[in-house]
Coordinates of C-alpha atoms in Angstrom, one line a residue:
M1 CA -43.4 -44.3 -35.6
S2 CA -43.5 -48.1 -36.2
H3 CA -42.3 -50.6 -33.7
Q4 CA -39.5 -51.6 -36.0
K5 CA -38.3 -48.0 -36.3
K6 CA -38.3 -47.6 -32.5
R7 CA -36.4 -50.8 -32.1
S8 CA -33.9 -49.7 -34.7
N9 CA -33.4 -46.4 -32.9
Q10 CA -33.0 -48.1 -29.6
N11 CA -30.4 -50.5 -31.1
S12 CA -28.5 -47.5 -32.4
I13 CA -28.5 -45.9 -29.0
N14 CA -27.4 -49.1 -27.4
R15 CA -24.5 -49.5 -29.9
G16 CA -23.5 -45.9 -29.2
K17 CA -23.4 -46.6 -25.4
Q18 CA -21.2 -49.7 -26.0
E19 CA -18.9 -47.8 -28.3
M20 CA -18.6 -45.0 -25.8
A21 CA -17.7 -47.3 -23.0
S22 CA -15.0 -49.1 -25.1
K23 CA -13.5 -45.9 -26.5
V24 CA -13.4 -43.3 -23.8
G25 CA -15.0 -44.7 -20.6
T26 CA -17.5 -43.1 -18.4
R27 CA -15.0 -41.1 -16.3
S28 CA -13.4 -39.5 -19.4
I29 CA -16.6 -38.0 -20.8
A30 CA -17.4 -36.5 -17.4
Q31 CA -13.9 -35.0 -17.2
I32 CA -14.4 -33.6 -20.7
A33 CA -17.6 -32.0 -19.6
Y34 CA -15.9 -30.6 -16.6
D35 CA -13.0 -29.2 -18.7
L36 CA -15.3 -27.5 -21.1
R37 CA -16.9 -25.4 -18.3
D38 CA -16.6 -21.6 -18.5
L39 CA -13.9 -20.8 -16.0
E40 CA -15.3 -17.3 -15.2
T41 CA -19.0 -18.2 -14.8
G42 CA -18.8 -21.9 -14.0
E43 CA -21.4 -22.6 -16.6
W44 CA -21.4 -26.2 -17.9
P45 CA -21.2 -26.9 -21.7
T46 CA -24.2 -28.3 -23.6
A47 CA -24.7 -32.0 -24.3
M48 CA -24.0 -31.3 -28.0
Q49 CA -20.7 -29.5 -27.1
V50 CA -19.6 -32.4 -24.9
W51 CA -20.6 -35.0 -27.5
R52 CA -18.8 -33.2 -30.3
A53 CA -15.7 -32.7 -28.2
T54 CA -15.7 -36.4 -27.2
Y55 CA -16.4 -38.2 -30.5
Q56 CA -16.0 -35.8 -33.5
K57 CA -12.6 -35.8 -35.2
A58 CA -10.8 -32.8 -36.6
D59 CA -12.0 -33.6 -40.1
G60 CA -15.6 -33.6 -39.0
T61 CA -16.1 -37.4 -39.0
W62 CA -17.1 -39.4 -36.0
S63 CA -15.0 -41.8 -34.0
I64 CA -18.0 -44.0 -33.2
Q65 CA -20.6 -45.3 -35.7
T66 CA -23.6 -43.7 -34.1
G67 CA -21.9 -40.3 -33.4
E68 CA -23.9 -38.3 -35.9
E69 CA -27.2 -40.0 -35.2
I70 CA -27.0 -39.3 -31.5
M71 CA -25.9 -35.7 -32.1
T72 CA -29.1 -35.3 -34.2
K73 CA -31.2 -36.8 -31.4
L74 CA -29.5 -34.4 -28.9
H75 CA -30.5 -31.5 -31.1
E76 CA -34.1 -32.8 -31.3
A77 CA -34.3 -33.3 -27.6
A78 CA -33.0 -29.8 -27.0
G79 CA -36.0 -28.5 -28.9
I80 CA -38.7 -30.8 -27.7
H81 CA -37.7 -30.9 -24.0
Q82 CA -36.2 -27.5 -23.6
E83 CA -38.2 -26.6 -20.5
K84 CA -37.5 -30.0 -18.8
I85 CA -33.8 -29.7 -19.6
S86 CA -33.5 -26.0 -18.5
S87 CA -35.3 -26.8 -15.1
A88 CA -33.0 -29.7 -14.3
P89 CA -30.3 -29.3 -11.5
V90 CA -27.6 -30.2 -14.1
L91 CA -28.7 -29.5 -17.6
I92 CA -26.2 -31.8 -19.4
V93 CA -27.2 -34.8 -17.2
E94 CA -30.9 -34.5 -18.0
H95 CA -30.2 -33.9 -21.7
F96 CA -28.1 -37.0 -22.1
A97 CA -30.6 -39.0 -20.0
L98 CA -33.4 -38.1 -22.3
V99 CA -31.5 -39.3 -25.4
L100 CA -29.6 -42.3 -24.0
G101 CA -32.0 -43.4 -21.3
R102 CA -31.4 -44.3 -17.6
K103 CA -32.5 -46.7 -15.0
P104 CA -33.8 -45.8 -11.5
N105 CA -30.9 -45.1 -9.1
H106 CA -28.4 -46.0 -11.8
S107 CA -26.5 -43.7 -14.1
R108 CA -25.3 -45.1 -17.4
G109 CA -23.8 -44.3 -20.8
V110 CA -22.0 -41.0 -20.3
G111 CA -20.8 -40.9 -16.7
I112 CA -23.8 -39.1 -15.4
H113 CA -23.0 -40.1 -11.8
A114 CA -19.5 -38.6 -12.3
V115 CA -21.0 -35.4 -13.7
N116 CA -23.4 -35.2 -10.8
R117 CA -20.5 -35.5 -8.4
L118 CA -18.6 -32.8 -10.2
A119 CA -21.7 -30.6 -10.2
E120 CA -22.1 -31.1 -6.5
E121 CA -18.5 -30.4 -5.9
R122 CA -18.8 -27.2 -8.0
I123 CA -21.8 -26.1 -6.0
R124 CA -20.0 -26.8 -2.7
L125 CA -16.9 -24.9 -3.8
Q126 CA -19.1 -22.0 -5.1
A127 CA -20.9 -21.8 -1.8
Q128 CA -17.5 -21.7 0.0
I129 CA -16.3 -19.0 -2.3
E130 CA -19.4 -16.9 -1.8
A131 CA -19.2 -17.4 2.0
S132 CA -15.5 -16.4 1.9
E133 CA -16.4 -13.3 -0.3
Q134 CA -19.1 -12.3 2.1
R135 CA -16.8 -12.6 5.1
E136 CA -14.2 -10.6 3.2
A137 CA -16.8 -8.0 2.3
A138 CA -17.9 -7.8 5.9
A139 CA -14.3 -7.4 7.1
Q140 CA -13.6 -4.8 4.5
A141 CA -16.8 -2.9 5.5
C142 CA -15.6 -3.0 9.2
A143 CA -12.2 -1.8 8.2
D144 CA -13.7 1.0 6.1
A145 CA -15.9 2.0 9.1
V146 CA -12.8 2.0 11.4
E147 CA -10.9 4.1 8.9
Q148 CA -13.7 6.5 8.5
R149 CA -14.0 6.9 12.3
A150 CA -10.2 7.4 12.5
E151 CA -10.3 10.1 9.8
A152 CA -13.2 11.8 11.5
A153 CA -11.3 11.8 14.8
E154 CA -8.2 13.2 13.1
Q155 CA -10.3 15.9 11.4
R156 CA -11.8 16.9 14.8
A157 CA -8.3 16.9 16.3
Q158 CA -7.1 19.1 13.5
A159 CA -10.0 21.5 13.9
L160 CA -9.5 21.7 17.7
E161 CA -5.8 22.3 17.2
S162 CA -6.6 25.1 14.7
Q163 CA -9.1 26.6 17.2
V164 CA -6.5 26.5 20.0
S165 CA -3.9 28.0 17.7
T166 CA -6.3 30.8 16.8
V167 CA -7.1 31.5 20.5
V168 CA -3.4 31.6 21.3
E169 CA -2.7 33.9 18.4
T170 CA -5.6 36.2 19.4
N171 CA -4.5 36.2 23.0
A172 CA -1.0 37.2 22.0
Q173 CA -2.4 40.0 19.8
L174 CA -4.6 41.3 22.7
Q175 CA -1.6 41.2 25.1
E176 CA 0.5 43.1 22.6
E177 CA -2.3 45.7 22.1
Q178 CA -2.8 46.0 25.8
Q179 CA 0.9 46.5 26.4
S180 CA 1.0 49.1 23.6
Q181 CA -2.0 51.0 25.2
H182 CA -0.3 50.8 28.6
D183 CA 2.9 52.2 27.2
K184 CA 0.9 55.0 25.6
L185 CA -1.0 55.8 28.7
S186 CA 2.3 55.9 30.8
S187 CA 3.9 58.2 28.3
L188 CA 0.8 60.4 28.4
R189 CA 0.8 60.5 32.1
Q190 CA 4.4 61.4 32.2
A191 CA 3.8 64.2 29.7
Q192 CA 0.9 65.5 31.6
S193 CA 2.8 65.4 34.9
G194 CA 5.7 67.4 33.4
E195 CA 3.3 69.9 31.9
V196 CA 1.5 70.4 35.2
A197 CA 4.8 70.8 37.0
R198 CA 5.9 73.5 34.5
L199 CA 2.6 75.3 34.8
V200 CA 2.8 75.2 38.6
R201 CA 6.4 76.6 38.5
E202 CA 5.4 79.4 36.1
E203 CA 2.4 80.3 38.2
L204 CA 4.5 80.3 41.4
D205 CA 7.2 82.4 39.7
H206 CA 4.5 84.9 38.6
Q207 CA 3.0 85.1 42.0
M208 CA 6.4 85.6 43.7
A209 CA 7.2 88.3 41.2
E210 CA 4.0 90.1 42.0
L211 CA 4.5 89.7 45.7
I212 CA 8.0 91.1 45.5
A213 CA 6.7 94.0 43.5
C214 CA 4.0 94.8 46.1
I215 CA 6.6 94.7 48.9
G216 CA 8.8 97.0 47.1
A217 CA 6.0 99.5 46.5
S218 CA 5.0 99.6 50.2
Q219 CA 8.4 100.7 51.5
P220 CA 9.1 104.5 51.8
P221 CA 11.8 105.8 49.6
T222 CA 15.2 106.2 51.3
S223 CA 16.6 109.8 51.7

C-alpha cells in the first residue's frame, strides 16, 4: 500500500472520529453497546453491530460520511485479527481500537474507557450474582439435608410406633388366648370334679347295698 493510500485511510478514520464525537458523543456509543448486550447471557455485541446501530439509518444509508468505510475496515479487522480480538478482555474495545487506533493510557473515538467501565461493572455484578447464587445453593443444600434428616426421623418414629402397636396388639391377643384357656381349664376341672363326686357316690351306694345285703344274710330267720 502506498504512503498516499495509507494517509488517505488515516484521514478517513480521523474524519470518522470527528464526526462521531460531533453526532453522538463518546458516552452515547458506549451506552448503545451496553444496551445491545444479550440480557440472558450478558454477551456484548460485536463492533459491527454497535457501529451499525449507531450510524446506519433505517434506509441503509449512513449518518456519517465514513460510516460504510469504517464498517468495511471493521469486517476486515475481524478476519485478520480474529485471534487477537477473541483473546481480549472486552472484544469490542480491542476491535474498535484496531480500526480507529488508540494512544497509551488514553481511550479515544468510541468511548472505549466508558465501555471498559461498563465491562468491569458487569464483571463485578456477575461475580456478586454468582456468589449470591452459591450462597443460595449452599443454604438450599443445608435446608434439604435438614428436611431429609427430619423425614428420616419421622419415618423411624412411625416405624417404632408401628412396632409398639404390633406388640400391644399381640399382647392383647395373648392375654385373650390365655384367659380363654384358663376358662376352659376351669370348666374342665369343674366337670371332672363333678364326675368324680358322682362316681364316688355311686361306688359308696353300691358298697352300702352290698354291706346291707351281707348283714341281712347273716341273721337267722325269725320264727
